[in-house]
Coordinates of C-alpha atoms in Angstrom, one line a residue:
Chain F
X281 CA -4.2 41.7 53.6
X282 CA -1.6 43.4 52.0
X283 CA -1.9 47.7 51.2
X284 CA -1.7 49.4 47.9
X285 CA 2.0 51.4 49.4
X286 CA 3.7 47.0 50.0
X287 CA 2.3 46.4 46.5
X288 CA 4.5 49.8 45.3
X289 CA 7.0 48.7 47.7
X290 CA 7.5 44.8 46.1
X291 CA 7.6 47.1 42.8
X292 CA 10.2 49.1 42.8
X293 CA 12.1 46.4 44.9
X294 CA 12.2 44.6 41.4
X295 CA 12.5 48.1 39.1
X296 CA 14.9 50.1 41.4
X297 CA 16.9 48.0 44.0
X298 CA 17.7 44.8 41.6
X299 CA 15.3 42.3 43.7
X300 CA 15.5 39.0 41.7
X301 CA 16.0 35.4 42.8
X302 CA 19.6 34.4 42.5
X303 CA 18.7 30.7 41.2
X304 CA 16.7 27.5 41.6
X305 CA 19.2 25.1 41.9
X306 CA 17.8 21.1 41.4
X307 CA 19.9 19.0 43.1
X308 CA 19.7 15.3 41.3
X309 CA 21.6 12.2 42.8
X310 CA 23.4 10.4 40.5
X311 CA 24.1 7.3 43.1
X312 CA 22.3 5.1 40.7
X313 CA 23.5 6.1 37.7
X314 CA 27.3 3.9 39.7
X315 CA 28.8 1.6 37.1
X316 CA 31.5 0.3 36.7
X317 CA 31.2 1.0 32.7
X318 CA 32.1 4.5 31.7
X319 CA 29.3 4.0 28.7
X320 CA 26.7 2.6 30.5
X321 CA 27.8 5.3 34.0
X322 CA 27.3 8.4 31.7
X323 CA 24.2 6.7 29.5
X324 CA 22.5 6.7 32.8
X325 CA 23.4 10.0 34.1
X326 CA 22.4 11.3 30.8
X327 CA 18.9 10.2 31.3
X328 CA 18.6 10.8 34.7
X329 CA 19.5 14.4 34.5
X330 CA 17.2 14.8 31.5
X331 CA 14.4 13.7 33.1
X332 CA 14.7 15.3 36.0
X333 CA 15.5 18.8 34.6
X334 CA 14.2 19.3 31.1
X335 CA 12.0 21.7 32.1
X336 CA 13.8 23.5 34.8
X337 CA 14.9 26.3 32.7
X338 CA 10.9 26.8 31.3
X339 CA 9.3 25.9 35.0
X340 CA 11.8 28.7 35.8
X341 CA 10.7 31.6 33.8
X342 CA 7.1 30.7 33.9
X343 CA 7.2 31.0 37.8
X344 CA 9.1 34.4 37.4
X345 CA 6.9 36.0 34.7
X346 CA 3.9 35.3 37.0
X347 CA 5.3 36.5 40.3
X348 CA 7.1 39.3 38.0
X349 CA 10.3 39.0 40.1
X350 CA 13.8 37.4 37.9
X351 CA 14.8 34.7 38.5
X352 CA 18.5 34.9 37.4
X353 CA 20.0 31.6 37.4
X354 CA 18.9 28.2 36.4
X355 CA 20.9 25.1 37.8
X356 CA 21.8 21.9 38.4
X357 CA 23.5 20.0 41.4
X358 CA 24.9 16.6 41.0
X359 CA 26.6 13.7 43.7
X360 CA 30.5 14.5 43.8
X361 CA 31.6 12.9 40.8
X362 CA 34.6 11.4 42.6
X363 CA 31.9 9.0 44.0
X364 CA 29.7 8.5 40.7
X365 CA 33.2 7.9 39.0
X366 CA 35.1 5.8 41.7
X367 CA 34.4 2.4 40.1
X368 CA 34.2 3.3 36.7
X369 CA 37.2 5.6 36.3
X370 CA 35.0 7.7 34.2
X371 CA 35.3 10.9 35.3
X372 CA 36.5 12.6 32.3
X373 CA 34.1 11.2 30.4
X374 CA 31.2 12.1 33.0
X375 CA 32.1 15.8 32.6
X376 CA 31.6 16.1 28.5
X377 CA 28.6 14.0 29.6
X378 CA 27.8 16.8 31.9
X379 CA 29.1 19.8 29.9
X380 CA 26.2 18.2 26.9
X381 CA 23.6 18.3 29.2
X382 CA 23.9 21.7 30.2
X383 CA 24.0 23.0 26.8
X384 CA 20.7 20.8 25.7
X385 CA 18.5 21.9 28.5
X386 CA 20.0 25.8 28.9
X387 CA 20.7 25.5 32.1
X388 CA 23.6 28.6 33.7
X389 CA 25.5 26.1 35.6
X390 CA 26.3 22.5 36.8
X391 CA 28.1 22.1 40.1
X392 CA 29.2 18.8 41.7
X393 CA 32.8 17.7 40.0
X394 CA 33.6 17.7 43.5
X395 CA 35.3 15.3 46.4
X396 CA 34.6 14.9 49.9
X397 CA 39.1 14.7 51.2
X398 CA 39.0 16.0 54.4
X399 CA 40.4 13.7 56.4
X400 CA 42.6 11.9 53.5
X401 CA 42.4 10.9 50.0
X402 CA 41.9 7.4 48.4
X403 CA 44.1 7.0 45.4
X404 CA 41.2 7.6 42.9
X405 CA 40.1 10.5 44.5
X406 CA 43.7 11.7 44.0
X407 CA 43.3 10.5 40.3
X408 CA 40.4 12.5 40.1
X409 CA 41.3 16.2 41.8
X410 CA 44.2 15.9 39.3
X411 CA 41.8 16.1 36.9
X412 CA 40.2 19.5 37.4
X413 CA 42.5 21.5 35.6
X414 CA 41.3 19.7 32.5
X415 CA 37.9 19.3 33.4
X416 CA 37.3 23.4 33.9
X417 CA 39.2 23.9 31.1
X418 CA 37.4 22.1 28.8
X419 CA 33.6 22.7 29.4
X420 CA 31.7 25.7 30.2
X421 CA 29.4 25.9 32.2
X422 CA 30.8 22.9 35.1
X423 CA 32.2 24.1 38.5
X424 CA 34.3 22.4 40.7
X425 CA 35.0 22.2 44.8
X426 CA 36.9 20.0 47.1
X427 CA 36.5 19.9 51.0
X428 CA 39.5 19.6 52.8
X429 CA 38.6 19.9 55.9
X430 CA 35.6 19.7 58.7
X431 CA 35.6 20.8 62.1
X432 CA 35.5 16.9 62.9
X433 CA 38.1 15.6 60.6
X434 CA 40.6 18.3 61.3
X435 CA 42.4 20.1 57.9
X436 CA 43.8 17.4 55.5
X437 CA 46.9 19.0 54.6
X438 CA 48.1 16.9 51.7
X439 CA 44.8 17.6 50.0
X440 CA 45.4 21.6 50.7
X441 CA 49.2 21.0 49.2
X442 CA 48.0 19.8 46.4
X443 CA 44.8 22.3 45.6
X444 CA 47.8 25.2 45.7
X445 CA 49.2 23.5 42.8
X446 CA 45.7 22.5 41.2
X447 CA 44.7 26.5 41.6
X448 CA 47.7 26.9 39.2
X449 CA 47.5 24.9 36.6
X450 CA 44.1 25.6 36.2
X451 CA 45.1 29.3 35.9
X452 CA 47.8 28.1 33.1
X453 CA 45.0 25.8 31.5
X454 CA 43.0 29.1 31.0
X455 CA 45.7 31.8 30.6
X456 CA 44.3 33.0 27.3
X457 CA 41.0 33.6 29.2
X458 CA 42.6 35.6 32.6
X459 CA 42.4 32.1 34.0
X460 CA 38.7 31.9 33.9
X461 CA 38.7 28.0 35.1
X462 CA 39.9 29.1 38.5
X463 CA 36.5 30.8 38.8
X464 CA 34.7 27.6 38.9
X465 CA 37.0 26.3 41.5
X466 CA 36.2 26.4 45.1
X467 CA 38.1 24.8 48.1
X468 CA 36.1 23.9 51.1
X469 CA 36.1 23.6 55.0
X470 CA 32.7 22.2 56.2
X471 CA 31.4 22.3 52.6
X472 CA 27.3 21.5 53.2
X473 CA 25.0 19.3 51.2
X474 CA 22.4 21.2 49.9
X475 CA 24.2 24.3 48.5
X476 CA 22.3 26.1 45.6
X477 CA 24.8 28.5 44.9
X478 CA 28.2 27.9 42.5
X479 CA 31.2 27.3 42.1
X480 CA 30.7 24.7 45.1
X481 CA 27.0 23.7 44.5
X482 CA 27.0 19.4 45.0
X483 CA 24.1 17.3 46.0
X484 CA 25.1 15.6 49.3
X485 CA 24.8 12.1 49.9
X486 CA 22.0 12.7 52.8
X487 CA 19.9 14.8 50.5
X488 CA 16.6 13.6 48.9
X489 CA 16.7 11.8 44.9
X490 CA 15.9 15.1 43.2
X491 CA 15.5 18.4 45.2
X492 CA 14.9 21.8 44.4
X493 CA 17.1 24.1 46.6
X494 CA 16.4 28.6 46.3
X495 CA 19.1 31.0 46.4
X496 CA 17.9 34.5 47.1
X497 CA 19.7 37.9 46.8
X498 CA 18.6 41.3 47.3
X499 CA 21.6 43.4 48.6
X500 CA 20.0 46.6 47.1
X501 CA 17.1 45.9 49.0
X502 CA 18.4 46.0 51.9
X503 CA 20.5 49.1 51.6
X504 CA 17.3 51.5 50.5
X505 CA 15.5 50.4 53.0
X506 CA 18.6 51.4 55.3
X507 CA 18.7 54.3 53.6
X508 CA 15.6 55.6 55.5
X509 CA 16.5 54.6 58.9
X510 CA 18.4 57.5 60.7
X511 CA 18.3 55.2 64.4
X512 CA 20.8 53.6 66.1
X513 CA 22.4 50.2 65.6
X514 CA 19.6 48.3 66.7
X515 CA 17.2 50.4 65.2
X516 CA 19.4 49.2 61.4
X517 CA 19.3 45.5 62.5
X518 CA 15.3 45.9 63.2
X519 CA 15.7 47.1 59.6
X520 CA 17.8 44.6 57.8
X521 CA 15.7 41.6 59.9
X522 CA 12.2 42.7 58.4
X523 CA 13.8 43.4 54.9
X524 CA 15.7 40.2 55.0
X525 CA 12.1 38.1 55.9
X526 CA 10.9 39.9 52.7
X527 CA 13.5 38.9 50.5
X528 CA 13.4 35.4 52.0
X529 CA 9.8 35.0 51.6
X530 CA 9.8 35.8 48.0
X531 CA 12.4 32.4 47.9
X532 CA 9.9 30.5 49.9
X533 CA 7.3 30.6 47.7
X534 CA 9.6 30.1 44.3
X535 CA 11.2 26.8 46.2
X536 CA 7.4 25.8 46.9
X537 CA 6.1 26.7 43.8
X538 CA 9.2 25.2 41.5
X539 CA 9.2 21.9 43.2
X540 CA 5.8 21.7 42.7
X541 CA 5.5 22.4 39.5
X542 CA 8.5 19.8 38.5
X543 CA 7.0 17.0 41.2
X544 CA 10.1 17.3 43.1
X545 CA 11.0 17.5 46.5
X546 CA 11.4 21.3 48.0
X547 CA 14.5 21.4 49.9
X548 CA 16.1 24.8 51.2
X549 CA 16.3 28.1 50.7
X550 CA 19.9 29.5 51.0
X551 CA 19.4 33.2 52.9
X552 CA 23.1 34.4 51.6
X553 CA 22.5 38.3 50.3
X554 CA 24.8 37.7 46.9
X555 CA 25.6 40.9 45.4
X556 CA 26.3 41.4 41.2
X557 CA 28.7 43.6 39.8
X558 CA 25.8 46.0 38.6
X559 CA 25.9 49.1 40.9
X560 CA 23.1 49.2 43.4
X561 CA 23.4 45.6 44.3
X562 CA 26.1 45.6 46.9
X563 CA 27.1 43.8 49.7
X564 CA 29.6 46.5 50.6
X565 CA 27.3 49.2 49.9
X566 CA 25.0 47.7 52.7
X567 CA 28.2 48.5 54.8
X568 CA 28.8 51.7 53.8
X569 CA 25.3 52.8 54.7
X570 CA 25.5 51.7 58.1
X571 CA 28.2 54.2 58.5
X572 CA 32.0 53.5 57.1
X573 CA 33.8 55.7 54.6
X574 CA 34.7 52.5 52.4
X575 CA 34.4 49.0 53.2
X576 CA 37.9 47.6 54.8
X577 CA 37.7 50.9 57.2
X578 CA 38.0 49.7 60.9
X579 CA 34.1 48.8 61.8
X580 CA 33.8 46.7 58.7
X581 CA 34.1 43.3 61.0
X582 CA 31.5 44.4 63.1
X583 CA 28.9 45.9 60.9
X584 CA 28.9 42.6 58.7
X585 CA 28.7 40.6 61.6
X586 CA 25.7 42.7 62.3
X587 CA 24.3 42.3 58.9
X588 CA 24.9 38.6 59.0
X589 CA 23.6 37.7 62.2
X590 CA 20.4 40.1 61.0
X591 CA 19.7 38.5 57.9
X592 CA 19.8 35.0 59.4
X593 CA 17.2 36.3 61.8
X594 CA 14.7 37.8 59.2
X595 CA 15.1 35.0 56.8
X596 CA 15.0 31.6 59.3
X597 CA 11.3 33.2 60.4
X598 CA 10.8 33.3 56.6
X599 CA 11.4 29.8 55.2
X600 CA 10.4 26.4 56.4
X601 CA 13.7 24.8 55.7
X602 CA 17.0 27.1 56.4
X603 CA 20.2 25.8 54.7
X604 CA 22.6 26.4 52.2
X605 CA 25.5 28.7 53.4
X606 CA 22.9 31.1 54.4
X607 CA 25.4 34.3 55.5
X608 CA 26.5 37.4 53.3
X609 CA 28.5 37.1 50.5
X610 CA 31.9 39.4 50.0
X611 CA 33.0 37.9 46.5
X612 CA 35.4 41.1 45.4
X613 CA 34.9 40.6 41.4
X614 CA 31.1 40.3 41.7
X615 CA 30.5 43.4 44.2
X616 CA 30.9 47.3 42.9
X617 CA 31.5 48.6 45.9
X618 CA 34.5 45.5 46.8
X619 CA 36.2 46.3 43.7
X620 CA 35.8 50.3 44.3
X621 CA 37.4 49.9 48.0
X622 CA 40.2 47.8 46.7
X623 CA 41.0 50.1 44.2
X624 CA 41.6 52.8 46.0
X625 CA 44.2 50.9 48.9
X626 CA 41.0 50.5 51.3
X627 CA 40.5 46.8 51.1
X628 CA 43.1 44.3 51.0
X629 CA 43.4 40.2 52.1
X630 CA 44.2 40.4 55.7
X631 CA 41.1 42.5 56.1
X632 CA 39.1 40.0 53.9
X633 CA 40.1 37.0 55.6
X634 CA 39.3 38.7 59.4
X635 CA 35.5 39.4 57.2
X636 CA 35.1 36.0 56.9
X637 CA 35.0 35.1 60.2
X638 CA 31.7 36.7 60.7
X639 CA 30.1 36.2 57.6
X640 CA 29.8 33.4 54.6
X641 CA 31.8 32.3 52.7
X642 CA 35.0 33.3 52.7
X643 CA 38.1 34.5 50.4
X644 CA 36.2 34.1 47.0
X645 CA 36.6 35.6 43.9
X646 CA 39.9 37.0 45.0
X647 CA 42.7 37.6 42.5
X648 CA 46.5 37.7 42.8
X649 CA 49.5 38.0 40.8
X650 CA 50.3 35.1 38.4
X651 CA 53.5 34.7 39.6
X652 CA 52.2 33.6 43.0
X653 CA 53.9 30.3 44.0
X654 CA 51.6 27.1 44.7
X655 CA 52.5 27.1 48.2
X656 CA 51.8 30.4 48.7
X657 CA 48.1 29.7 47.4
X658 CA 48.3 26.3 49.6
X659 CA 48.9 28.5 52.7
X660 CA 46.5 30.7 51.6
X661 CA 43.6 28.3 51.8
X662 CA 45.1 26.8 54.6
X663 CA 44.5 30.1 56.8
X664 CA 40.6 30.3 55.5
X665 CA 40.0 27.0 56.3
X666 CA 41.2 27.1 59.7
X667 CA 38.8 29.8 60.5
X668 CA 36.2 28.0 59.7
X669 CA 37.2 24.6 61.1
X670 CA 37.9 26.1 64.4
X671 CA 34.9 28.0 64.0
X672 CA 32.5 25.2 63.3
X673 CA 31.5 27.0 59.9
X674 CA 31.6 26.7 56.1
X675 CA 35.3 28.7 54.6
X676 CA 35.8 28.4 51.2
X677 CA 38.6 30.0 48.4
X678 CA 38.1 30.5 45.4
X679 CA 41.0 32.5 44.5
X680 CA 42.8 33.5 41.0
X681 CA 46.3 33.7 40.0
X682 CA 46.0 35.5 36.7
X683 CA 48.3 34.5 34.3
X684 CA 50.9 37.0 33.1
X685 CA 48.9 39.7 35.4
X686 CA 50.1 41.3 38.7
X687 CA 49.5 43.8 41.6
X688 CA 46.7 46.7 39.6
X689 CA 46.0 44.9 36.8
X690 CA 42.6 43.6 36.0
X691 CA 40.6 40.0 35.3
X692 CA 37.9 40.0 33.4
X693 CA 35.4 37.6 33.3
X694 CA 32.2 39.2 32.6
X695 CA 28.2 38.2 33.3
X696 CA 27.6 37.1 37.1
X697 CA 31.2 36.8 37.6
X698 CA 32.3 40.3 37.2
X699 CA 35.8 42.0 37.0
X700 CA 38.7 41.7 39.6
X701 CA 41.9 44.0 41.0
X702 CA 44.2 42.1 41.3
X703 CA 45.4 42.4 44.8
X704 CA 48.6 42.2 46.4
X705 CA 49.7 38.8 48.9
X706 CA 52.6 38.3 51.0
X707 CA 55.2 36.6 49.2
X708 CA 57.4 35.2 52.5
X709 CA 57.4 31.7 51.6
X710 CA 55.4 29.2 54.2
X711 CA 56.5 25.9 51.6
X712 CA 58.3 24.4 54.8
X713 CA 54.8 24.5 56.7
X714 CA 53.1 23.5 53.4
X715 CA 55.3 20.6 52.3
X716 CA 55.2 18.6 56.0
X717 CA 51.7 17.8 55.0
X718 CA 49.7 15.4 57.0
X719 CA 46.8 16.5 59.4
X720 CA 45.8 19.2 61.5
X721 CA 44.3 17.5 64.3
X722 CA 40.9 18.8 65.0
X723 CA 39.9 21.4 67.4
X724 CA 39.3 20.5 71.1
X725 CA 36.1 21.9 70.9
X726 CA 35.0 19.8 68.1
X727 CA 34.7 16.8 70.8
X728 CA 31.2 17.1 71.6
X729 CA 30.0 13.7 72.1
Chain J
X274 CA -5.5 32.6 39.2
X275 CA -6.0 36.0 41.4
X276 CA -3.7 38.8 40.5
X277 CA -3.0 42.3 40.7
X278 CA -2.6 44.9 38.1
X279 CA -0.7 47.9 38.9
X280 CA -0.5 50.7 36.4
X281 CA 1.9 53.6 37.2
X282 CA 2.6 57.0 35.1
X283 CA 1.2 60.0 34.3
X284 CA -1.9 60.9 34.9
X285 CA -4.4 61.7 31.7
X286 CA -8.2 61.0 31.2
X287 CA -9.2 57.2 29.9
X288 CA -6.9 55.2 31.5
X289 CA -9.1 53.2 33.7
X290 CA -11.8 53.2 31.0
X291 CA -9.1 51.7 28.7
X292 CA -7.7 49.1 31.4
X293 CA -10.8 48.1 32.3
X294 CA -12.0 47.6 28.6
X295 CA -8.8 45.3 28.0
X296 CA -9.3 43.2 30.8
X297 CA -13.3 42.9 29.7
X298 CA -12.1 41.6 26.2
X299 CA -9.7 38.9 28.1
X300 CA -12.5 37.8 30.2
X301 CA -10.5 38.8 33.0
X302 CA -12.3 39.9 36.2
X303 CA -12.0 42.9 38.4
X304 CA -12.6 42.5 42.0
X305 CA -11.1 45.1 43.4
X306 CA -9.8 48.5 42.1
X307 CA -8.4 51.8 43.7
X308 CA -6.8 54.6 42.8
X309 CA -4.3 57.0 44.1
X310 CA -1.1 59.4 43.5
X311 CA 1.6 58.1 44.9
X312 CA 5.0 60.2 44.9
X313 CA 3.6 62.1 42.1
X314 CA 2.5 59.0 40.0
X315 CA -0.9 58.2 39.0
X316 CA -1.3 54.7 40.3
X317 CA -3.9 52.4 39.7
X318 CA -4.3 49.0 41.8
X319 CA -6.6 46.1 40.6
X320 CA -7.1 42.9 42.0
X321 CA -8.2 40.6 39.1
X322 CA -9.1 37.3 38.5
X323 CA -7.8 35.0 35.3
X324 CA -9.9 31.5 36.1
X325 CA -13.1 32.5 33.7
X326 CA -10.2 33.8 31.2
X327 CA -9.7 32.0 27.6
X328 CA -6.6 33.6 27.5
X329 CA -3.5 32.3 29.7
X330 CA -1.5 34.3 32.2
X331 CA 1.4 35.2 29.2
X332 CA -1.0 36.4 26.7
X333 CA -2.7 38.3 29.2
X334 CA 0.4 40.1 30.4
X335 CA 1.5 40.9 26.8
X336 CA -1.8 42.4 25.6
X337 CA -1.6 44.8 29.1
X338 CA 2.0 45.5 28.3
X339 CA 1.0 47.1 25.1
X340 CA -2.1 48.7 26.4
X341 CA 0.6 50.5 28.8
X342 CA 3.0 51.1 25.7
X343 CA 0.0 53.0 24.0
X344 CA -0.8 55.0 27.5
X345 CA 2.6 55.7 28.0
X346 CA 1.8 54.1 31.7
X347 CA 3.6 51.3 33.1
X348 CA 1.3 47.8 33.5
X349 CA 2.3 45.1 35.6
X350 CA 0.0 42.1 36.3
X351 CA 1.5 39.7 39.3
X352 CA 0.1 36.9 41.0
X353 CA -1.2 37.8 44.3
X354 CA 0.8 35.2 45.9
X355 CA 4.0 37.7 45.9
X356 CA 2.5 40.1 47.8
X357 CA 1.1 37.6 50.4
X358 CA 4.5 36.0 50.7
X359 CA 6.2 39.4 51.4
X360 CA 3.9 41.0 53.1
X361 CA 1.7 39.0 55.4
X362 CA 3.5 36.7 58.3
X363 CA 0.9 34.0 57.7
X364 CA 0.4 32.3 54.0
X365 CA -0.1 29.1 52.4
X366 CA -0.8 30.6 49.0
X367 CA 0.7 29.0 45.8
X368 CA 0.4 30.7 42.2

């Protein structure tokens, strides 16, 4: 039995410290929806998305109302379109298809105009990365990633040439908008199958017909109850462990509960802490508490590796099925205390990229100048991924060149997404490294058989 | 459905009487009830149930929300299920 002091507690966990439910994600495979008519391909995926998740958005806030915890985000998860596509050539039509169905059943996002290229791309997979630009440009509410490389394939280096020069013209596709589409764009080392959160939700091609996968959040949680512990370090991951079971478990039972209610399957929940922009609810914060001045200080690497490796702890107990990225999230735009510490000189990329060795996901929501070159962005993405090829985890990039900004100046894009600093990156030119292309043979240690 | 009502604010005389009546007129049952001050608020806990209830779990939540407006309390009404799932290591509840 539970006391009257945990039913305060679960309270003001909701009222005070911005507890919510980031989304319920339903992942729907659109394998046979494959035709090799354009019509007839987005016919079927019209009506297979329809009735799978009409009534995700209502099952949503039904579930939320009675458990009186928000449940922020609605979405939707599709195969990689590069697959659903590869016959029919359709995939510009698949997207308004897409884009329509998001509007008519009110879901926040659709993720899945994705393609698997890490170890080399087929000519309409080619065909179809080129089409990004326009495809984010055009809809709403679609997101976009590419994996480029796996800790098995090694890092396909043609594909990571060409995303630099994707990344831009989706920048120039959008530049009326702070270049808004490169937001929805994410770039992927080990990208998984069952990721609920966006830009780089897809529904892999292991994963069950229809599946409802749980994002959960709760940054702010985490740091109040921190606030009240005055131990040592172990004493703080004791903390973060039993807070991050709470959070988890509150997950568990939406996943349960939403597939359920929609007769689907109940897949994963995702234990990543994602932080919003709104203060209280920040990943950096959580950092800060432990004990730095501002996050970037020397101890940041170690105190999220601390946080991550608690969270994970706390949260696997808490949930039948683990999966997801599942590791805390340092998107700058979307965290109050990132953009604070980069605006005063604390925070800067090197120190971001050395955080993502410890933690999930990687360099995301990161902007730059407008006048940074393709390659530049190439080599960008091409350090991330290599941390997390060689360290046998998920790296992503979702980084944005703002049009017509630079170094101090601001993007704006608003809601979940935040505002971003646009942060200074070296400009020595790597285009020699960039344009050899090829492969980057996998690690040694990746040989396990 | 089991839930739990909380109802936190400032304490004045009739608020239980008041609560209570609601519920009564909603055919909800109370199976539990206690009340405390907790850092300096008057807080109320009651564990309910809706399954004899005409009225379904919305309508039920709106008429306490304004019962709360016109106390000047705060009334939430939660399935039980949260509390289990956060608080207690085994569960197999559902809503």
């Amino acid at each position: 039995m539970y006391t009257n002091k945990e039913i305060i507690e679960t309270i003001n966990m909701v009222s005070h410290q911005h507890l919510d439910v980031r989304t319920i994600t339903m992942g729907i495979s659109l394998m046979d929806c494959i035709s090799d008519s354009k019509t007839r391909t987005c016919e079927k995926i019209y009506d297979k998305i329809m009735s799978r998740a009409g009534n995700l958005v209502k099952v949503g806030e039904q579930i939320s109302s009675e458990i009186g915890v928000p449940i922020v985000n609605k979405r939707v998860s599709v195969t990689p379109i590069s697959l659903v596509s590869a016959s029919s050539r359709g995939h510009l039509e698949i997207i308004r298809t897409l884009d329509k169905i998001a509007e008519e059943i009110g879901i926040d996002f659709l993720g899945g105009y994705s393609a698997l290229v890490h170890k080399a791309m087929s000519p309409y997979e080619e065909e179809f990365i080129r089409s990004i630009p326009e495809a984010l440009s055009t809809t709403n509410k679609i997101c976009s990633s590419v994996n480029v490389a796996t800790s098995k394939a090694g890092i396909n280096m043609d594909a990571v040439a060409l995303m630099g020069k994707i990344v831009k013209e989706c920048a120039l596709a959008t530049k009326d908008n702070d270049s808004m589409a490169c937001a929805k764009l994410v770039v992927f080392a080990n990208a998984v199958e069952d990721n609920p959160f966006m830009a780089g939700a897809f529904l892999g091609s292991g994963e069950d017909d229809t599946v409802i996968n749980v994002g959960v959040s709760g940054p702010g949680v985490v740091k109040t109850a921190l606030e009240k512990v005055d131990g040592d370090l172990t004493q703080v991951a004791e903390c973060i462990k039993q807070t991050a079971f709470k959070i988890t478990r509150v997950g568990q039972l939406v996943a349960k509960e939403a597939a359920k209610r929609l007769g689907v399957s109940s897949g994963i929940v995702d234990l990543s802490l994602a932080p919003t922009p709104v203060v209280g609810d920040s990943v950096a914060h959580i950092l800060e508490e432990i004990g730095l001045e501002s996050v970037g200080a020397c101890g940041t690497t170690a105190t999220l590796a601390m946080l991550n490796d608690a969270v994970k702890k706390g949260g696997i107990m808490a949930s039948s099925h683990v999966g997801g990225l599942s590791g805390a999230f340092i998107p700058v735009s979307e965290d109050a205390g990132m953009i604070k510490a980069t605006e005063i000189g604390a925070l800067n990329i090197e120190k971001l990229e050395a955080m993502t060795a410890v933690c999930s996901v990687g360099l995301d929501m990161i902007a730059v100048p407008g006048d940074t070159e393709a390659d530049v962005i190439s080599a960008l993405i091409a350090d991330e991924i290599a941390i997390g090829v060689v360290n046998t985890k998920t790296t992503a990039v979702r980084v944005i060149p703002v049009y017509g900004k630079k170094e101090g100046e601001y993007a704006e894009f608003g809601g979940l997404l935040g505002r971003a600093p646009i942060m200074k990156i070296s400009k020595y030119s790597p285009s020699k490294f960039i344009s050899r292309g090829g492969r980057i043979p996998a690690p040694l240690h990746s040989n396990k058989n | 459905m089991k839930a739990i009502v909380s109802v936190i604010g400032k304490d004045k005389k009739g608020i239980i009487a008041k609560v209570a009546t609601k519920l009564s007129d909603l055919d909800v049952n109370i199976e539990d009830i206690s009340q405390t001050i907790m850092q300096n608020f008057f807080t109320m806990i009651m564990a309910v149930d809706l399954s004899e209830s005409s009225h379904n779990f919305e309508e039920v939540k709106q008429e306490l929300t304004a019962t709360g407006q016109a106390l000047g309390v705060e009334i939430h009404i939660q399935s039980q299920s949260i509390f289990e799932s956060m608080h207690q290591l085994t569960t197999n509840t559902t809503l």
